[in-house]
CSV table of C-alpha atoms in Angstrom, one decimal:
chain,number,residue,atom,x,y,z
A,1,MET,CA,3.7,-4.4,-1.5
A,2,SER,CA,2.9,-6.4,-4.6
A,3,HIS,CA,3.5,-10.0,-5.8
A,4,LEU,CA,4.7,-9.4,-9.2
A,5,ASP,CA,6.6,-12.6,-9.2
A,6,ASP,CA,6.2,-13.5,-12.8
A,7,LEU,CA,7.5,-10.0,-14.0
A,8,VAL,CA,10.3,-9.3,-11.7
A,9,GLY,CA,11.8,-12.6,-10.4
A,10,PRO,CA,10.7,-15.7,-8.6
A,11,ARG,CA,9.3,-15.6,-5.1
A,12,ALA,CA,9.7,-18.4,-2.4
A,13,THR,CA,6.1,-19.3,-1.4
A,14,ALA,CA,5.0,-21.2,1.7
A,15,PRO,CA,2.4,-23.9,1.7
A,16,PRO,CA,-1.1,-22.3,1.7
A,17,PRO,CA,-3.3,-22.1,4.9
A,18,PRO,CA,-5.7,-25.0,5.5
A,19,PRO,CA,-8.8,-24.9,3.4
A,20,PRO,CA,-12.0,-23.7,5.0
A,21,ASP,CA,-14.4,-26.5,5.8
A,22,ASP,CA,-17.3,-25.0,4.0
A,23,ASP,CA,-16.3,-25.1,0.2
A,24,ASP,CA,-19.3,-22.7,-0.7
A,25,MET,CA,-17.4,-19.5,-1.4
A,26,GLU,CA,-20.1,-17.8,-3.7
A,27,PRO,CA,-19.9,-14.0,-3.5
A,28,ALA,CA,-22.5,-12.7,-0.9
A,29,PHE,CA,-23.3,-9.5,0.9
A,30,ILE,CA,-23.4,-10.2,4.7
A,31,ASP,CA,-25.8,-8.3,6.8
A,32,GLU,CA,-24.3,-7.1,10.0
A,33,ASP,CA,-27.5,-7.6,11.7
A,34,ALA,CA,-28.5,-11.0,10.4
A,35,PRO,CA,-28.7,-13.7,13.1
A,36,ASP,CA,-26.8,-16.3,10.9
A,37,THR,CA,-23.9,-14.0,10.2
A,38,GLU,CA,-20.5,-15.6,11.0
A,39,VAL,CA,-18.7,-13.5,13.5
A,40,VAL,CA,-14.8,-13.7,13.1
A,41,ALA,CA,-14.2,-11.7,16.1
A,42,ASP,CA,-16.3,-9.7,18.7
A,43,LEU,CA,-15.0,-6.1,19.2
A,44,ASP,CA,-18.0,-4.9,21.4
A,45,GLU,CA,-15.6,-4.1,24.1
A,46,GLU,CA,-14.0,-0.7,24.6
A,47,ASP,CA,-11.0,0.1,22.3
A,48,ASP,CA,-7.8,0.8,24.1
A,49,ALA,CA,-6.9,4.4,24.9
A,50,PRO,CA,-5.1,6.4,22.3
A,51,MET,CA,-1.4,6.0,22.0
A,52,SER,CA,-0.9,9.6,23.0
A,53,GLU,CA,-2.9,12.6,24.0
A,54,SER,CA,-2.7,13.8,20.4
A,55,ASP,CA,-4.9,11.0,19.3
A,56,ASP,CA,-7.7,12.5,21.3
A,57,GLU,CA,-8.0,15.2,18.6
A,58,THR,CA,-11.0,15.2,16.4
A,59,ASP,CA,-9.5,16.3,13.2
A,60,ASP,CA,-9.6,13.8,10.4
A,61,ALA,CA,-6.2,12.1,9.2
A,62,ALA,CA,-5.6,10.6,5.9
A,63,ALA,CA,-4.6,6.9,5.8
A,64,ALA,CA,-1.2,5.9,4.7
A,65,ALA,CA,-0.7,5.5,1.0
A,66,ALA,CA,-1.8,2.3,-0.2
A,67,GLY,CA,0.1,1.7,-3.4
A,68,GLY,CA,3.3,3.4,-2.3
A,69,GLY,CA,5.4,1.9,-5.3
A,70,ASP,CA,7.1,-0.9,-3.8
A,71,ALA,CA,7.6,-4.5,-5.0
A,72,ILE,CA,8.0,-7.8,-3.0
A,73,VAL,CA,10.0,-10.3,-4.6
A,74,ASP,CA,13.1,-12.4,-3.6
A,75,ASP,CA,15.1,-11.4,-6.6
A,76,ARG,CA,14.5,-7.6,-6.8
A,77,ASP,CA,17.3,-6.9,-9.1
A,78,ALA,CA,15.9,-9.1,-11.9
A,79,ALA,CA,14.9,-7.1,-14.9
A,80,GLY,CA,11.5,-7.6,-16.7
A,81,ASP,CA,10.9,-7.8,-20.5
A,82,ALA,CA,11.9,-4.5,-22.2
A,83,ILE,CA,9.0,-2.3,-23.5
A,84,VAL,CA,9.2,0.1,-26.3
A,85,PRO,CA,7.2,3.1,-25.3
A,86,PRO,CA,5.3,4.9,-28.0
A,87,SER,CA,6.4,8.1,-26.5
A,88,ASP,CA,8.2,9.8,-23.5
A,89,ASP,CA,5.5,11.9,-21.7
A,90,ALA,CA,7.6,12.4,-18.7
A,91,ILE,CA,8.3,16.1,-17.5
A,92,ALA,CA,11.3,14.8,-15.6
A,93,VAL,CA,13.3,11.7,-15.2
A,94,VAL,CA,15.4,10.2,-12.3
A,95,SER,CA,18.0,7.8,-14.0
A,96,SER,CA,20.7,7.8,-11.3
A,97,HIS,CA,19.7,4.3,-9.9
A,98,ALA,CA,22.0,1.4,-10.9
A,99,LYS,CA,19.3,-1.2,-10.5
A,100,PRO,CA,15.4,-1.4,-10.6
A,101,VAL,CA,13.3,1.2,-8.5
A,102,PHE,CA,11.1,-0.5,-6.2
A,103,ALA,CA,9.7,2.5,-4.1
A,104,VAL,CA,8.6,5.8,-4.5
A,105,ALA,CA,7.2,8.5,-2.1
A,106,TRP,CA,6.1,12.2,-2.4
A,107,SER,CA,6.2,14.7,0.3
A,108,PRO,CA,2.6,15.5,1.6
A,109,THR,CA,3.6,19.1,2.1
A,110,ALA,CA,6.4,20.0,-0.4
A,111,PRO,CA,5.2,19.9,-4.0
A,112,ASP,CA,8.6,19.8,-5.3
A,113,VAL,CA,10.1,16.8,-3.1
A,114,PHE,CA,10.0,13.3,-3.6
A,115,ALA,CA,12.1,10.1,-2.9
A,116,THR,CA,13.1,6.9,-4.6
A,117,GLY,CA,14.5,3.6,-3.3
A,118,GLY,CA,15.9,0.7,-5.4
A,119,GLY,CA,17.7,-2.6,-5.7
A,120,ASP,CA,21.1,-0.7,-5.5
A,121,ASP,CA,20.5,-0.4,-1.8
A,122,LEU,CA,20.1,3.4,-2.0
A,123,ALA,CA,17.3,5.7,-1.3
A,124,LYS,CA,17.5,9.1,-2.9
A,125,LEU,CA,15.9,12.5,-2.2
A,126,HIS,CA,14.9,14.6,-5.1
A,127,ARG,CA,13.7,18.3,-5.8
A,128,LEU,CA,11.9,19.3,-8.8
A,129,SER,CA,12.4,22.6,-10.5
A,130,ALA,CA,10.0,23.9,-13.3
A,131,ALA,CA,11.7,24.6,-16.6
A,132,ALA,CA,11.6,27.9,-18.4
A,133,ASP,CA,8.9,26.6,-20.9
A,134,GLY,CA,6.4,26.1,-18.1
A,135,VAL,CA,5.6,22.5,-19.1
A,136,SER,CA,8.6,20.4,-18.4
A,137,ALA,CA,10.6,20.1,-15.3
A,138,THR,CA,14.1,19.1,-14.2
A,139,VAL,CA,15.4,17.2,-11.2
A,140,SER,CA,17.4,20.2,-9.9
A,141,ALA,CA,18.9,18.3,-6.9
A,142,SER,CA,19.3,14.7,-5.6
A,143,VAL,CA,20.8,13.4,-2.5
A,144,ASP,CA,21.9,9.8,-2.0
A,145,LEU,CA,20.7,8.5,1.2
A,146,ARG,CA,23.2,5.8,2.2
A,147,GLY,CA,22.9,3.3,5.1
A,148,HIS,CA,21.1,0.4,3.8
A,149,ALA,CA,22.9,-3.0,3.1
A,150,ASP,CA,20.2,-4.4,0.8
A,151,THR,CA,17.3,-3.3,-1.4
A,152,ILE,CA,15.0,-0.5,-0.3
A,153,SER,CA,11.5,-2.1,-0.3
A,154,ASP,CA,9.5,0.9,0.8
A,155,LEU,CA,9.5,4.7,1.6
A,156,ALA,CA,7.1,7.0,3.4
A,157,PHE,CA,7.1,10.5,4.5
A,158,ASN,CA,5.6,11.4,8.0
A,159,HIS,CA,2.5,13.4,8.3
A,160,ASP,CA,4.2,16.8,8.1
A,161,GLY,CA,6.9,15.9,5.6
A,162,ALA,CA,9.7,16.6,7.9
A,163,LEU,CA,11.0,13.0,7.9
A,164,LEU,CA,11.4,10.2,5.5
A,165,ALA,CA,11.3,6.5,6.5
A,166,SER,CA,13.1,3.9,4.5
A,167,GLY,CA,12.5,0.1,4.9
A,168,GLY,CA,15.2,-2.4,3.6
A,169,LEU,CA,15.6,-6.0,2.9
A,170,ASP,CA,18.4,-5.8,5.5
A,171,GLY,CA,15.8,-5.7,8.2
A,172,ARG,CA,16.4,-2.1,9.1
A,173,ALA,CA,14.3,1.1,8.9
A,174,MET,CA,16.2,4.3,8.7
A,175,ILE,CA,14.9,7.8,9.4
A,176,TRP,CA,16.0,10.8,7.2
A,177,ASN,CA,15.7,14.6,7.4
A,178,ALA,CA,13.6,15.4,4.6
A,179,ALA,CA,15.1,18.8,4.2
A,180,THR,CA,18.7,17.9,4.2
A,181,GLY,CA,18.8,14.2,3.5
A,182,ALA,CA,20.9,13.7,6.7
A,183,ALA,CA,20.5,10.3,8.5
A,184,VAL,CA,18.7,10.8,11.8
A,185,ARG,CA,18.6,7.3,13.1
A,186,THR,CA,18.4,3.7,12.3
A,187,LEU,CA,15.8,1.4,13.7
A,188,GLU,CA,16.6,-2.2,14.2
A,189,GLY,CA,15.1,-5.3,15.7
A,190,PRO,CA,13.3,-7.4,12.9
A,191,GLY,CA,15.0,-10.9,12.0
A,192,GLY,CA,14.1,-10.5,8.4
A,193,GLY,CA,13.6,-8.1,5.6
A,194,LEU,CA,11.1,-5.2,5.8
A,195,GLU,CA,8.2,-5.4,3.4
A,196,TRP,CA,6.6,-2.0,4.1
A,197,VAL,CA,6.7,1.1,6.3
A,198,ARG,CA,4.0,3.2,7.5
A,199,TRP,CA,3.7,6.3,9.6
A,200,HIS,CA,1.2,7.1,12.3
A,201,PRO,CA,-1.1,9.6,10.8
A,202,LYS,CA,-0.5,12.2,13.6
A,203,GLY,CA,2.8,11.5,15.3
A,204,ASN,CA,6.4,10.2,14.6
A,205,VAL,CA,5.7,6.6,15.2
A,206,LEU,CA,6.8,4.2,12.5
A,207,LEU,CA,5.2,0.7,11.8
A,208,ALA,CA,6.9,-2.0,9.6
A,209,GLY,CA,6.2,-5.4,8.5
A,210,SER,CA,8.6,-8.0,8.3
A,211,GLU,CA,9.6,-11.3,6.6
A,212,ASP,CA,10.1,-12.7,10.1
A,213,TYR,CA,6.4,-12.8,10.6
A,214,THR,CA,6.1,-9.8,13.0
A,215,ALA,CA,5.4,-6.1,12.8
A,216,TRP,CA,7.4,-3.6,14.7
A,217,MET,CA,6.6,-0.2,15.9
A,218,TRP,CA,9.2,2.5,16.9
A,219,ASN,CA,9.2,5.9,18.3
A,220,ALA,CA,11.1,7.7,15.5
A,221,ASP,CA,12.1,10.6,17.9
A,222,ASP,CA,14.1,8.5,20.2
A,223,GLY,CA,14.4,5.3,18.3
A,224,ALA,CA,12.9,3.2,21.0
A,225,ALA,CA,11.0,-0.1,19.9
A,226,MET,CA,7.3,0.6,21.3
A,227,GLN,CA,5.7,-2.7,20.4
A,228,ILE,CA,6.3,-6.0,18.5
A,229,PHE,CA,3.1,-7.4,17.0
A,230,ALA,CA,3.6,-11.4,16.8
A,231,GLY,CA,1.3,-14.0,15.9
A,232,HIS,CA,1.3,-14.4,12.2
A,233,SER,CA,2.9,-17.7,11.0
A,234,ASN,CA,4.4,-16.1,7.7
A,235,THR,CA,5.5,-12.9,6.2
A,236,VAL,CA,3.6,-9.8,7.1
A,237,LEU,CA,2.9,-8.4,3.5
A,238,CYS,CA,0.7,-5.5,4.2
A,239,GLY,CA,-0.7,-3.3,6.9
A,240,GLY,CA,-0.7,0.1,8.5
A,241,PHE,CA,-2.5,2.3,11.1
A,242,SER,CA,-6.0,3.1,10.9
A,243,PRO,CA,-6.7,6.6,9.9
A,244,ASP,CA,-7.5,7.6,13.4
A,245,GLY,CA,-4.2,6.1,14.4
A,246,LYS,CA,-5.9,4.1,17.2
A,247,THR,CA,-5.4,0.5,15.7
A,248,VAL,CA,-2.8,-1.3,13.8
A,249,VAL,CA,-3.7,-3.7,11.1
A,250,THR,CA,-1.5,-6.4,9.5
A,251,GLY,CA,-2.2,-8.8,6.6
A,252,SER,CA,0.0,-11.9,6.2
A,253,HIS,CA,1.0,-14.6,3.6
A,254,ASP,CA,-0.5,-17.0,6.1
A,255,GLY,CA,-3.9,-15.9,5.0
A,256,SER,CA,-5.0,-13.8,8.0
A,257,LEU,CA,-5.6,-10.1,8.8
A,258,ARG,CA,-5.1,-9.2,12.4
A,259,VAL,CA,-6.3,-5.9,14.2
A,260,TRP,CA,-3.9,-4.9,17.1
A,261,ALA,CA,-4.2,-2.5,20.0
A,262,PRO,CA,-1.0,-0.5,19.6
A,263,ARG,CA,-0.5,0.4,23.3
A,264,THR,CA,-0.8,-3.3,24.5
A,265,GLY,CA,0.1,-5.3,21.5
A,266,GLU,CA,-2.9,-7.3,22.0
A,267,CYS,CA,-4.6,-8.8,18.9
A,268,LYS,CA,-8.3,-7.4,19.0
A,269,THR,CA,-9.6,-9.5,16.2
A,270,GLN,CA,-8.4,-11.9,13.5
A,271,PHE,CA,-9.9,-12.7,10.1
A,272,PHE,CA,-9.1,-16.1,9.1
A,273,GLY,CA,-10.7,-19.0,7.2
A,274,HIS,CA,-14.2,-19.0,5.8
A,275,PRO,CA,-15.9,-16.6,5.1
A,276,TYR,CA,-12.5,-14.6,4.7
A,277,HIS,CA,-9.7,-15.3,2.2
A,278,ASP,CA,-8.5,-18.7,1.1
A,279,GLY,CA,-5.0,-17.6,0.4
A,280,PRO,CA,-2.3,-15.1,1.4
A,281,VAL,CA,-3.5,-11.6,2.1
A,282,THR,CA,-1.6,-9.2,-0.3
A,283,CYS,CA,-3.1,-5.7,0.1
A,284,VAL,CA,-5.3,-3.7,2.4
A,285,ASP,CA,-6.9,-0.3,2.3
A,286,PHE,CA,-8.8,1.7,4.9
A,287,HIS,CA,-11.7,3.8,4.4
A,288,PRO,CA,-10.7,7.4,5.3
A,289,THR,CA,-13.7,8.2,7.3
A,290,THR,CA,-15.8,5.2,8.1
A,291,GLU,CA,-14.3,3.7,11.2
A,292,GLY,CA,-13.0,0.2,10.8
A,293,LEU,CA,-14.0,-0.3,7.3
A,294,MET,CA,-11.3,-2.0,5.1
A,295,LEU,CA,-10.9,-3.7,1.8
A,296,THR,CA,-8.4,-6.5,1.4
A,297,GLY,CA,-7.0,-8.3,-1.6
A,298,SER,CA,-5.6,-11.9,-1.9
A,299,GLU,CA,-3.8,-14.5,-3.9
A,300,ASP,CA,-7.3,-16.2,-4.0
A,301,ASN,CA,-8.2,-13.6,-6.7
A,302,THR,CA,-10.9,-12.0,-4.6
A,303,ALA,CA,-11.3,-8.9,-2.4
A,304,ARG,CA,-13.1,-8.8,1.0
A,305,LEU,CA,-14.9,-5.9,2.4
A,306,ILE,CA,-14.6,-6.1,6.2
A,307,SER,CA,-15.3,-4.2,9.4
A,308,GLY,CA,-12.5,-4.0,12.2
A,309,VAL,CA,-15.2,-2.7,14.6
A,310,SER,CA,-17.7,-5.6,14.3
A,311,GLY,CA,-15.2,-8.1,13.3
A,312,LYS,CA,-17.4,-9.3,10.4
A,313,VAL,CA,-16.9,-9.9,6.7
A,314,LEU,CA,-19.2,-7.7,5.0
A,315,GLY,CA,-18.9,-8.9,1.4
A,316,THR,CA,-16.9,-10.9,-1.1
A,317,LEU,CA,-15.9,-9.2,-4.5
A,318,VAL,CA,-15.3,-11.6,-7.3
A,319,ALA,CA,-14.4,-10.7,-10.7
A,320,HIS,CA,-10.6,-11.2,-11.1
A,321,ALA,CA,-8.7,-14.4,-12.5
A,322,GLU,CA,-5.5,-13.8,-10.7
A,323,THR,CA,-3.8,-12.5,-7.6
A,324,LEU,CA,-5.0,-9.0,-6.5
A,325,GLU,CA,-2.1,-6.6,-6.3
A,326,CYS,CA,-3.8,-3.5,-5.0
A,327,VAL,CA,-7.2,-2.3,-3.6
A,328,GLY,CA,-8.6,1.0,-2.8
A,329,LEU,CA,-11.7,2.7,-1.1
A,330,SER,CA,-13.1,5.8,-2.2
A,331,GLY,CA,-13.6,8.3,0.4
A,332,ASP,CA,-16.2,10.4,-1.6
A,333,PHE,CA,-18.4,7.8,-3.2
A,334,PRO,CA,-19.5,4.4,-2.3
A,335,PHE,CA,-16.9,2.8,-4.6
A,336,ALA,CA,-14.1,0.6,-4.4
A,337,ALA,CA,-11.4,-0.5,-6.8
A,338,SER,CA,-9.2,-3.6,-7.2
A,339,GLY,CA,-6.3,-4.4,-9.5
A,340,ALA,CA,-4.8,-7.8,-10.3
A,341,ILE,CA,-2.2,-9.6,-12.3
A,342,ASP,CA,-5.0,-10.4,-14.9
A,343,GLY,CA,-4.5,-6.9,-16.1
A,344,LYS,CA,-8.0,-5.8,-14.8
A,345,LEU,CA,-8.9,-2.9,-12.6
A,346,VAL,CA,-12.4,-3.3,-11.4
A,347,CYS,CA,-14.5,-0.5,-10.0
A,348,TRP,CA,-17.0,-1.8,-7.4
A,349,ASP,CA,-20.4,-0.4,-6.2
A,350,LEU,CA,-20.2,-1.0,-2.5
A,351,ASN,CA,-24.1,-0.7,-2.2
A,352,THR,CA,-24.5,-3.8,-4.3
A,353,LEU,CA,-21.0,-5.4,-4.1
A,354,GLN,CA,-21.2,-5.6,-7.9
A,355,PRO,CA,-18.7,-4.2,-10.6
A,356,ARG,CA,-19.6,-0.9,-11.9
A,357,ASN,CA,-17.0,-1.3,-14.6
A,358,THR,CA,-13.8,-3.1,-15.7
A,359,LEU,CA,-10.8,-1.1,-16.8
A,360,GLN,CA,-8.4,-3.2,-18.9
A,361,HIS,CA,-4.6,-2.8,-18.9
A,362,GLY,CA,-2.0,-4.3,-21.2
A,363,GLY,CA,-0.5,-6.2,-18.2
A,364,ALA,CA,-0.8,-6.6,-14.4
A,365,VAL,CA,-2.0,-3.7,-12.3
A,366,SER,CA,0.6,-2.8,-9.9
A,367,ALA,CA,-0.9,0.1,-7.9
A,368,LEU,CA,-4.0,2.3,-7.8
A,369,ARG,CA,-5.1,5.3,-6.0
A,370,TRP,CA,-8.3,7.3,-5.7
A,371,ILE,CA,-8.0,11.2,-6.2
A,372,PRO,CA,-9.7,12.7,-3.3
A,373,GLY,CA,-13.0,14.8,-4.1
A,374,THR,CA,-13.5,13.0,-7.2
A,375,ALA,CA,-14.6,9.7,-8.9
A,376,CYS,CA,-11.4,9.3,-10.7
A,377,LEU,CA,-8.4,7.2,-9.8
A,378,TYR,CA,-4.9,6.6,-11.1
A,379,SER,CA,-3.3,3.2,-11.9
A,380,SER,CA,0.0,1.8,-13.0
A,381,SER,CA,0.7,-1.3,-14.8
A,382,VAL,CA,3.7,-3.6,-15.8
A,383,ASP,CA,2.8,-2.6,-19.4
A,384,GLY,CA,5.0,0.6,-18.7
A,385,ALA,CA,2.1,3.1,-18.5
A,386,VAL,CA,0.3,5.3,-15.8
A,387,ARG,CA,-3.3,6.0,-16.4
A,388,LEU,CA,-6.1,8.2,-15.2
A,389,TRP,CA,-9.6,6.9,-15.1
A,390,ASP,CA,-13.1,8.3,-14.7
A,391,THR,CA,-14.9,5.5,-12.9
A,392,ARG,CA,-18.4,7.1,-13.4
A,393,VAL,CA,-18.3,6.1,-17.1
A,394,GLY,CA,-15.5,3.7,-17.1
A,395,THR,CA,-13.0,5.6,-19.4
A,396,CYS,CA,-9.5,6.4,-19.6
A,397,THR,CA,-9.1,10.1,-19.7
A,398,ALA,CA,-5.3,10.1,-19.8
A,399,THR,CA,-2.4,7.7,-20.5
A,400,ARG,CA,1.4,8.5,-20.0
A,401,HIS,CA,4.2,6.5,-21.5
A,402,GLY,CA,7.9,6.6,-21.2
A,403,HIS,CA,9.0,3.6,-19.3
A,404,ALA,CA,11.1,0.7,-21.0
A,405,GLY,CA,10.1,-1.7,-18.3
A,406,PRO,CA,7.2,-2.4,-15.7
A,407,VAL,CA,5.9,0.3,-13.7
A,408,LEU,CA,5.9,-1.2,-10.2
A,409,GLY,CA,4.2,1.7,-8.3
A,410,PHE,CA,3.6,5.4,-8.0
A,411,ALA,CA,3.3,8.3,-5.7
A,412,THR,CA,1.2,11.5,-6.2
A,413,SER,CA,2.2,15.2,-5.6
A,414,PRO,CA,0.2,16.7,-2.8
A,415,ASP,CA,-2.3,18.2,-5.3
A,416,GLY,CA,-2.6,15.1,-7.1
A,417,ALA,CA,-1.5,16.7,-10.6
A,418,LEU,CA,1.8,15.0,-10.8
A,419,VAL,CA,2.8,11.3,-10.7
A,420,ALA,CA,6.2,9.9,-9.8
A,421,THR,CA,6.8,6.2,-10.7
A,422,ALA,CA,9.0,3.4,-9.7
A,423,SER,CA,10.1,1.1,-12.6
A,424,ASP,CA,11.9,-2.0,-13.3
A,425,ASP,CA,13.7,-0.1,-15.9
A,426,ARG,CA,15.9,1.6,-13.2
A,427,THR,CA,14.3,5.0,-13.6
A,428,SER,CA,11.6,7.1,-11.9
A,429,ARG,CA,9.6,9.4,-14.1
A,430,VAL,CA,7.3,12.3,-13.2
A,431,PHE,CA,4.2,12.8,-15.3
A,432,LYS,CA,1.7,15.6,-15.4
A,433,MET,CA,-1.5,13.8,-15.6
A,434,ALA,CA,-3.9,16.7,-16.3
């Protein structure tokens, strides 16, 4: 989720974690084999067995969506400054939410189905239909998903698109039939609002991070709580399953990132203190094919490249002047990207840990996502626009306008051609990007 506090309302903050003993925080690439490398945790021992027999399969699984289109603030109903868009490039618009839209998700299997959630305590399931002109589209059907008693903070479809999960600030996750919109079950337990929800990449297991300093894991088929991951000392701001589904990762406002064994609930490694972040961990992304490789962002204005396998910090990426909101690892090139409140989206060369190019926005960067099979990525910004970038040359190849308020996040259609947004202007817009 994102920390757009200055744009969508104040957020209560906790005291920062104790500063590291060593004040030397210059960016550096850390050789895993170097004798003086600081090891945050030793993971040489065997990992726990897979959670289920299906985890023994060798097929690749995509990581959960990193941007997701959610916002993390205490006052999620607060409106941002009005924007006058130069045009409305949307091919379809959802305008039925009564308050800002904070979450959006697109079915991984149905190119015409997406969902939105907002400050009106409602999630909505939408179906797109192509218009007669072959260019525009209409939202031909929308179903209200009622059951939450507070803001919808996040949405996620499961791996086969059959189920939709919603997380709310009421501390509950709800599971919905994605074909009919019928409520399947309610998952309860956390003592605080849910910040995010993520599905296991291969099964109907749901993970959620909470304001009560814990993360919960449920079996969505029967509603049973499978594990509670406790150990953080502040809100769990980000996290998810690794792409192979065999580990759980959580990042917290306490400045730490933890790697957990899902079956036992044991924390296998913890990143905290020098040479890791010196502030709350706001975002995390997983490399889709390199086991354990992760990128994290923080309120300390930096990104860290880390290995959950070796337990080492591999490098520090320094280029931003404000909090990082989103990070992403390319699965096709040795590239990474980070977006921050300073309006910069920085594309990084992971071979040198240096910026390849800096892509400027008119406001904070709220979300980003690499397009598989390409060196291109999408970004959204509180300046009201969604953009397509070619990171090989650092150029913006498409900009889509239409929102009268900040774009807080987005989701992409299965083929990556369409983008659905979540905005503070109480709408979700669908843009054709190419």
